[in-house]
PDB file of C-alpha atoms in Angstrom:
ATOM      1  CA  LEU J 146     117.256 117.531 108.686  1.00  0.00           C
ATOM      2  CA  ALA J 147     117.622 117.302 112.415  1.00  0.00           C
ATOM      3  CA  LYS J 148     119.367 114.305 113.904  1.00  0.00           C
ATOM      4  CA  THR J 149     117.684 112.438 116.701  1.00  0.00           C
ATOM      5  CA  THR J 150     119.133 110.573 119.668  1.00  0.00           C
ATOM      6  CA  GLN J 151     117.163 107.983 121.597  1.00  0.00           C
ATOM      7  CA  PRO J 152     118.038 105.052 123.873  1.00  0.00           C
ATOM      8  CA  ILE J 153     119.025 101.880 122.085  1.00  0.00           C
ATOM      9  CA  SER J 154     116.809  99.703 124.233  1.00  0.00           C
ATOM     10  CA  MET J 155     114.351  99.738 127.116  1.00  0.00           C
ATOM     11  CA  ASP J 156     112.745  97.037 129.228  1.00  0.00           C
ATOM     12  CA  SER J 157     109.306  97.118 130.796  1.00  0.00           C
ATOM     13  CA  TYR J 158     106.626  94.877 132.239  1.00  0.00           C
ATOM     14  CA  GLU J 159     103.060  94.418 131.153  1.00  0.00           C
ATOM     15  CA  GLY J 160     100.702  97.054 132.515  1.00  0.00           C
ATOM     16  CA  GLN J 161     103.382  99.662 133.093  1.00  0.00           C
ATOM     17  CA  GLU J 162     103.577 103.082 131.485  1.00  0.00           C
ATOM     18  CA  VAL J 163     106.615 103.477 129.219  1.00  0.00           C
ATOM     19  CA  ASN J 164     108.215 106.778 128.365  1.00  0.00           C
ATOM     20  CA  ILE J 165     110.779 106.972 125.547  1.00  0.00           C
ATOM     21  CA  THR J 166     112.640 110.242 125.248  1.00  0.00           C
ATOM     22  CA  CYS J 167     114.195 111.545 122.061  1.00  0.00           C
ATOM     23  CA  SER J 168     116.659 114.415 121.732  1.00  0.00           C
ATOM     24  CA  HIS J 169     116.618 116.629 118.658  1.00  0.00           C
ATOM     25  CA  ASN J 170     118.675 119.698 119.484  1.00  0.00           C
ATOM     26  CA  ASN J 171     118.802 120.997 115.917  1.00  0.00           C
ATOM     27  CA  ILE J 172     115.107 120.825 115.159  1.00  0.00           C
ATOM     28  CA  ALA J 173     114.013 123.426 112.615  1.00  0.00           C
ATOM     29  CA  THR J 174     111.120 125.798 113.022  1.00  0.00           C
ATOM     30  CA  ASN J 175     108.942 123.978 110.521  1.00  0.00           C
ATOM     31  CA  ASP J 176     109.846 120.441 111.627  1.00  0.00           C
ATOM     32  CA  TYR J 177     107.272 118.103 113.077  1.00  0.00           C
ATOM     33  CA  ILE J 178     108.091 115.282 115.497  1.00  0.00           C
ATOM     34  CA  THR J 179     106.816 111.898 114.486  1.00  0.00           C
ATOM     35  CA  TRP J 180     107.035 108.477 116.081  1.00  0.00           C
ATOM     36  CA  TYR J 181     106.817 105.186 114.255  1.00  0.00           C
ATOM     37  CA  GLN J 182     106.582 101.619 115.536  1.00  0.00           C
ATOM     38  CA  GLN J 183     108.078  98.681 113.711  1.00  0.00           C
ATOM     39  CA  PHE J 184     107.694  94.959 114.241  1.00  0.00           C
ATOM     40  CA  PRO J 185     110.210  92.525 112.715  1.00  0.00           C
ATOM     41  CA  SER J 186     109.900  92.127 108.944  1.00  0.00           C
ATOM     42  CA  GLN J 187     107.103  94.671 108.729  1.00  0.00           C
ATOM     43  CA  GLY J 188     106.996  98.266 107.595  1.00  0.00           C
ATOM     44  CA  PRO J 189     107.007 101.043 110.193  1.00  0.00           C
ATOM     45  CA  ARG J 190     103.601 102.087 111.464  1.00  0.00           C
ATOM     46  CA  PHE J 191     102.731 105.683 112.303  1.00  0.00           C
ATOM     47  CA  ILE J 192     101.997 106.191 116.006  1.00  0.00           C
ATOM     48  CA  ILE J 193     101.735 109.887 116.675  1.00  0.00           C
ATOM     49  CA  GLN J 194     102.890 113.270 115.477  1.00  0.00           C
ATOM     50  CA  GLY J 195     103.143 116.670 117.072  1.00  0.00           C
ATOM     51  CA  TYR J 196     104.583 120.114 116.716  1.00  0.00           C
ATOM     52  CA  LYS J 197     104.456 121.500 120.254  1.00  0.00           C
ATOM     53  CA  THR J 198     102.932 120.922 123.718  1.00  0.00           C
ATOM     54  CA  LYS J 199     101.028 117.674 124.093  1.00  0.00           C
ATOM     55  CA  VAL J 200      99.306 115.424 121.622  1.00  0.00           C
ATOM     56  CA  THR J 201      97.238 112.402 122.566  1.00  0.00           C
ATOM     57  CA  ASN J 202      95.558 109.736 120.485  1.00  0.00           C
ATOM     58  CA  GLU J 203      94.074 106.333 121.198  1.00  0.00           C
ATOM     59  CA  VAL J 204      97.445 104.597 121.525  1.00  0.00           C
ATOM     60  CA  ALA J 205      99.972 107.126 122.854  1.00  0.00           C
ATOM     61  CA  SER J 206     100.778 110.601 124.069  1.00  0.00           C
ATOM     62  CA  LEU J 207     103.543 112.852 122.856  1.00  0.00           C
ATOM     63  CA  PHE J 208     104.988 115.490 125.139  1.00  0.00           C
ATOM     64  CA  ILE J 209     107.002 118.305 123.604  1.00  0.00           C
ATOM     65  CA  PRO J 210     108.568 121.021 125.783  1.00  0.00           C
ATOM     66  CA  ALA J 211     108.535 124.645 124.764  1.00  0.00           C
ATOM     67  CA  ASP J 212     112.055 124.596 123.302  1.00  0.00           C
ATOM     68  CA  ARG J 213     111.161 121.513 121.207  1.00  0.00           C
ATOM     69  CA  LYS J 214     114.679 120.119 121.601  1.00  0.00           C
ATOM     70  CA  SER J 215     113.359 116.869 122.949  1.00  0.00           C
ATOM     71  CA  SER J 216     110.154 114.885 122.998  1.00  0.00           C
ATOM     72  CA  THR J 217     108.757 111.984 124.986  1.00  0.00           C
ATOM     73  CA  LEU J 218     106.557 109.226 123.672  1.00  0.00           C
ATOM     74  CA  SER J 219     104.334 107.816 126.402  1.00  0.00           C
ATOM     75  CA  LEU J 220     102.735 104.390 126.037  1.00  0.00           C
ATOM     76  CA  PRO J 221     100.143 103.707 128.754  1.00  0.00           C
ATOM     77  CA  ARG J 222      99.811 100.205 130.183  1.00  0.00           C
ATOM     78  CA  VAL J 223     101.987  98.351 127.695  1.00  0.00           C
ATOM     79  CA  SER J 224     101.336  94.759 126.740  1.00  0.00           C
ATOM     80  CA  LEU J 225     103.534  92.047 125.268  1.00  0.00           C
ATOM     81  CA  SER J 226     102.381  93.070 121.793  1.00  0.00           C
ATOM     82  CA  ASP J 227     103.991  96.480 122.248  1.00  0.00           C
ATOM     83  CA  THR J 228     107.418  94.854 122.003  1.00  0.00           C
ATOM     84  CA  ALA J 229     108.867  96.556 118.942  1.00  0.00           C
ATOM     85  CA  VAL J 230     111.349  99.157 117.733  1.00  0.00           C
ATOM     86  CA  TYR J 231     110.210 102.746 118.161  1.00  0.00           C
ATOM     87  CA  TYR J 232     111.638 105.462 115.939  1.00  0.00           C
ATOM     88  CA  CYS J 233     111.637 109.180 116.620  1.00  0.00           C
ATOM     89  CA  LEU J 234     111.849 111.362 113.516  1.00  0.00           C
ATOM     90  CA  VAL J 235     111.883 115.082 112.957  1.00  0.00           C
ATOM     91  CA  GLY J 236     111.187 116.769 109.673  1.00  0.00           C
ATOM     92  CA  GLY J 237     108.358 116.905 107.260  1.00  0.00           C
ATOM     93  CA  GLY J 238     107.947 120.623 107.233  1.00  0.00           C
ATOM     94  CA  GLY J 239     106.964 121.650 103.751  1.00  0.00           C
ATOM     95  CA  ALA J 240     106.320 119.220 100.944  1.00  0.00           C
ATOM     96  CA  THR J 241     109.359 116.976 101.320  1.00  0.00           C
ATOM     97  CA  ASN J 242     108.036 113.967 103.233  1.00  0.00           C
ATOM     98  CA  LYS J 243     111.595 112.663 103.468  1.00  0.00           C
ATOM     99  CA  LEU J 244     111.989 110.642 106.640  1.00  0.00           C
ATOM    100  CA  ILE J 245     115.325 110.170 108.357  1.00  0.00           C
ATOM    101  CA  PHE J 246     115.336 107.172 110.657  1.00  0.00           C
ATOM    102  CA  GLY J 247     117.882 106.584 113.370  1.00  0.00           C
ATOM    103  CA  THR J 248     118.500 103.207 114.945  1.00  0.00           C
ATOM    104  CA  GLY J 249     115.404 103.444 117.097  1.00  0.00           C
ATOM    105  CA  THR J 250     114.626 102.137 120.583  1.00  0.00           C
ATOM    106  CA  LEU J 251     113.952  98.450 121.042  1.00  0.00           C
ATOM    107  CA  LEU J 252     111.248  98.159 123.688  1.00  0.00           C
ATOM    108  CA  ALA J 253     111.027  94.742 125.270  1.00  0.00           C
ATOM    109  CA  VAL J 254     107.897  94.124 127.334  1.00  0.00           C
ATOM    110  CA  GLN J 255     108.010  91.177 129.690  1.00  0.00           C
ATOM    111  CA  PRO J 256     105.150  89.391 131.443  1.00  0.00           C
TER     112      PRO J 256
ATOM    113  CA  ASP F1489      90.540 100.990 101.462  1.00  0.00           C
ATOM    114  CA  ALA F1490      93.778  99.178 100.734  1.00  0.00           C
ATOM    115  CA  GLY F1491      96.895 100.514 102.295  1.00  0.00           C
ATOM    116  CA  VAL F1492     100.298 100.490 100.652  1.00  0.00           C
ATOM    117  CA  THR F1493     100.875  97.242  98.810  1.00  0.00           C
ATOM    118  CA  GLN F1494     104.228  95.904  97.683  1.00  0.00           C
ATOM    119  CA  SER F1495     105.163  93.000  95.493  1.00  0.00           C
ATOM    120  CA  PRO F1496     106.707  90.546  95.643  1.00  0.00           C
ATOM    121  CA  THR F1497     107.001  89.877  99.375  1.00  0.00           C
ATOM    122  CA  HIS F1498     110.174  87.857  99.036  1.00  0.00           C
ATOM    123  CA  LEU F1499     112.748  87.568  96.287  1.00  0.00           C
ATOM    124  CA  ILE F1500     116.024  85.732  95.816  1.00  0.00           C
ATOM    125  CA  LYS F1501     118.424  86.965  93.149  1.00  0.00           C
ATOM    126  CA  THR F1502     121.945  86.141  92.097  1.00  0.00           C
ATOM    127  CA  ARG F1503     124.754  88.653  92.308  1.00  0.00           C
ATOM    128  CA  GLY F1504     124.943  90.709  89.104  1.00  0.00           C
ATOM    129  CA  GLN F1505     121.284  90.310  88.214  1.00  0.00           C
ATOM    130  CA  GLN F1506     118.688  93.031  88.024  1.00  0.00           C
ATOM    131  CA  VAL F1507     115.507  93.297  90.109  1.00  0.00           C
ATOM    132  CA  THR F1508     112.281  95.285  89.954  1.00  0.00           C
ATOM    133  CA  LEU F1509     110.129  95.893  93.009  1.00  0.00           C
ATOM    134  CA  ARG F1510     106.628  97.315  92.833  1.00  0.00           C
ATOM    135  CA  CYS F1511     104.524  99.532  95.045  1.00  0.00           C
ATOM    136  CA  SER F1512     100.947 100.738  94.974  1.00  0.00           C
ATOM    137  CA  PRO F1513     100.339 103.722  97.242  1.00  0.00           C
ATOM    138  CA  LYS F1514      97.471 104.175  99.632  1.00  0.00           C
ATOM    139  CA  SER F1515      94.356 105.498  97.956  1.00  0.00           C
ATOM    140  CA  GLY F1516      94.488 109.276  97.672  1.00  0.00           C
ATOM    141  CA  HIS F1517      98.256 109.503  98.045  1.00  0.00           C
ATOM    142  CA  ASP F1518     100.388 110.950  95.287  1.00  0.00           C
ATOM    143  CA  THR F1519     103.939 110.657  96.610  1.00  0.00           C
ATOM    144  CA  VAL F1520     105.952 107.480  96.869  1.00  0.00           C
ATOM    145  CA  SER F1521     109.242 107.066  98.699  1.00  0.00           C
ATOM    146  CA  TRP F1522     111.513 104.044  98.802  1.00  0.00           C
ATOM    147  CA  TYR F1523     113.650 102.931 101.722  1.00  0.00           C
ATOM    148  CA  GLN F1524     116.238 100.229 102.248  1.00  0.00           C
ATOM    149  CA  GLN F1525     116.443  98.579 105.641  1.00  0.00           C
ATOM    150  CA  ALA F1526     119.389  96.361 106.439  1.00  0.00           C
ATOM    151  CA  LEU F1527     119.101  93.925 109.307  1.00  0.00           C
ATOM    152  CA  GLY F1528     119.253  95.696 112.655  1.00  0.00           C
ATOM    153  CA  GLN F1529     119.244  99.165 111.120  1.00  0.00           C
ATOM    154  CA  GLY F1530     116.647 101.850 110.606  1.00  0.00           C
ATOM    155  CA  PRO F1531     115.241 102.416 107.119  1.00  0.00           C
ATOM    156  CA  GLN F1532     117.449 104.485 104.835  1.00  0.00           C
ATOM    157  CA  PHE F1533     115.890 106.840 102.300  1.00  0.00           C
ATOM    158  CA  ILE F1534     116.583 105.917  98.674  1.00  0.00           C
ATOM    159  CA  PHE F1535     114.456 108.357  96.697  1.00  0.00           C
ATOM    160  CA  GLN F1536     111.045 109.937  96.374  1.00  0.00           C
ATOM    161  CA  TYR F1537     108.720 110.287  93.405  1.00  0.00           C
ATOM    162  CA  TYR F1538     106.043 112.854  92.826  1.00  0.00           C
ATOM    163  CA  GLU F1539     104.305 113.710  89.559  1.00  0.00           C
ATOM    164  CA  GLU F1540     106.283 110.939  87.874  1.00  0.00           C
ATOM    165  CA  GLU F1541     109.613 112.570  88.634  1.00  0.00           C
ATOM    166  CA  GLU F1542     112.352 111.832  91.125  1.00  0.00           C
ATOM    167  CA  ARG F1543     112.215 114.728  93.578  1.00  0.00           C
ATOM    168  CA  GLN F1544     114.762 113.749  96.199  1.00  0.00           C
ATOM    169  CA  ARG F1545     117.482 111.174  96.423  1.00  0.00           C
ATOM    170  CA  GLY F1546     119.418 109.696  99.271  1.00  0.00           C
ATOM    171  CA  ASN F1547     122.998 108.479  99.225  1.00  0.00           C
ATOM    172  CA  PHE F1548     122.513 105.539  96.875  1.00  0.00           C
ATOM    173  CA  PRO F1549     124.398 104.758  93.654  1.00  0.00           C
ATOM    174  CA  ASP F1550     122.926 105.057  90.184  1.00  0.00           C
ATOM    175  CA  ARG F1551     122.338 101.302  90.181  1.00  0.00           C
ATOM    176  CA  PHE F1552     119.182 102.221  92.066  1.00  0.00           C
ATOM    177  CA  SER F1553     116.575 103.789  89.836  1.00  0.00           C
ATOM    178  CA  GLY F1554     112.860 104.191  89.895  1.00  0.00           C
ATOM    179  CA  HIS F1555     109.744 105.172  88.117  1.00  0.00           C
ATOM    180  CA  GLN F1556     106.325 106.500  88.990  1.00  0.00           C
ATOM    181  CA  PHE F1557     103.321 105.885  86.790  1.00  0.00           C
ATOM    182  CA  PRO F1558     100.327 108.150  86.137  1.00  0.00           C
ATOM    183  CA  ASN F1559      98.273 106.136  88.643  1.00  0.00           C
ATOM    184  CA  TYR F1560     100.922 106.992  91.288  1.00  0.00           C
ATOM    185  CA  SER F1561     102.235 103.454  91.567  1.00  0.00           C
ATOM    186  CA  SER F1562     105.986 103.064  91.522  1.00  0.00           C
ATOM    187  CA  GLU F1563     108.817 100.707  90.730  1.00  0.00           C
ATOM    188  CA  LEU F1564     112.279 100.402  92.211  1.00  0.00           C
ATOM    189  CA  ASN F1565     114.939  98.920  89.963  1.00  0.00           C
ATOM    190  CA  VAL F1566     118.322  97.746  91.127  1.00  0.00           C
ATOM    191  CA  ASN F1567     120.947  96.754  88.574  1.00  0.00           C
ATOM    192  CA  ALA F1568     124.121  94.727  88.997  1.00  0.00           C
ATOM    193  CA  LEU F1569     123.038  93.371  92.355  1.00  0.00           C
ATOM    194  CA  LEU F1570     125.611  93.058  95.111  1.00  0.00           C
ATOM    195  CA  LEU F1571     125.479  90.864  98.164  1.00  0.00           C
ATOM    196  CA  GLY F1572     125.182  94.063 100.211  1.00  0.00           C
ATOM    197  CA  ASP F1573     121.905  94.912  98.503  1.00  0.00           C
ATOM    198  CA  SER F1574     120.220  92.192 100.551  1.00  0.00           C
ATOM    199  CA  ALA F1575     117.691  94.035 102.696  1.00  0.00           C
ATOM    200  CA  LEU F1576     114.040  94.790 103.327  1.00  0.00           C
ATOM    201  CA  TYR F1577     112.875  97.340 100.764  1.00  0.00           C
ATOM    202  CA  LEU F1578     110.051  99.521 101.992  1.00  0.00           C
ATOM    203  CA  CYS F1579     107.706 101.732 100.068  1.00  0.00           C
ATOM    204  CA  ALA F1580     105.970 104.629 101.769  1.00  0.00           C
ATOM    205  CA  SER F1581     103.221 106.805 100.403  1.00  0.00           C
ATOM    206  CA  SER F1582     101.999 110.186 101.489  1.00  0.00           C
ATOM    207  CA  TRP F1583      99.893 113.095 100.347  1.00  0.00           C
ATOM    208  CA  ARG F1584     102.313 115.780  99.209  1.00  0.00           C
ATOM    209  CA  LYS F1585      99.789 118.571  99.098  1.00  0.00           C
ATOM    210  CA  GLY F1586      98.995 117.902 102.742  1.00  0.00           C
ATOM    211  CA  ALA F1587     102.620 117.962 103.801  1.00  0.00           C
ATOM    212  CA  PRO F1588     102.571 121.492 105.262  1.00  0.00           C
ATOM    213  CA  GLU F1589     100.273 120.131 107.949  1.00  0.00           C
ATOM    214  CA  GLY F1590     102.835 117.558 108.942  1.00  0.00           C
ATOM    215  CA  THR F1591     104.022 114.307 107.524  1.00  0.00           C
ATOM    216  CA  GLU F1592     102.272 111.031 107.982  1.00  0.00           C
ATOM    217  CA  ALA F1593     103.678 108.411 105.686  1.00  0.00           C
ATOM    218  CA  PHE F1594     102.139 104.974 105.374  1.00  0.00           C
ATOM    219  CA  PHE F1595     104.481 102.066 104.777  1.00  0.00           C
ATOM    220  CA  GLY F1596     103.949  98.811 103.011  1.00  0.00           C
ATOM    221  CA  GLN F1597     105.018  95.450 104.425  1.00  0.00           C
ATOM    222  CA  GLY F1598     108.174  95.523 102.355  1.00  0.00           C
ATOM    223  CA  THR F1599     109.949  93.221  99.939  1.00  0.00           C
ATOM    224  CA  ARG F1600     112.647  91.013 101.414  1.00  0.00           C
ATOM    225  CA  LEU F1601     115.426  90.819  98.825  1.00  0.00           C
ATOM    226  CA  THR F1602     118.157  88.251  99.246  1.00  0.00           C
ATOM    227  CA  VAL F1603     121.154  88.364  96.931  1.00  0.00           C
ATOM    228  CA  VAL F1604     123.202  85.175  96.764  1.00  0.00           C
TER     229      VAL F1604
END
């Protein structure tokens, strides 16, 4: 399973757009890229998933370049409640569903 | 539609004891995975159950065992508890047959285990 590298922490202010980039140089052909959000003492919550190009849902966008060796999670107009740890994961191709979490990115949103 | 439910939410055990944690998957899901999350770390995969069998296992000792029931619910058992077993234990469910389309696992709120 591909290893991911992402910044340990990021700071932002309310109303700004936040982009968190994840590197996954060894991504396999059948791997998907998935982002989870986790608040303290809660289970991770699925945010978005993609395979290539751009995916957008009601909370975020995921940009994946053609070589798929990196991806960027974009959170539009963050609020204080977006303060959390964000995990980038690759895998899930086939029927394994095994998720490998790194240390994640702690996003701190300030007023 | 209930999501993934775990019980109990908190638990305090003494070193050397045994503990059983329970998980009910999201409706329609047939695969249950267990994760251990130490403070300040990302969740670490323990094992995964599908069709009542352990399908994959992470780097955890045999003290960690599990079970899946015909209704897809699951238990995590830890024997001979160590202080280092103190962590948040997370259960995640997913739909295995849908996995080729990508993986979206739903997590429960976790069980906070403290070993003293």
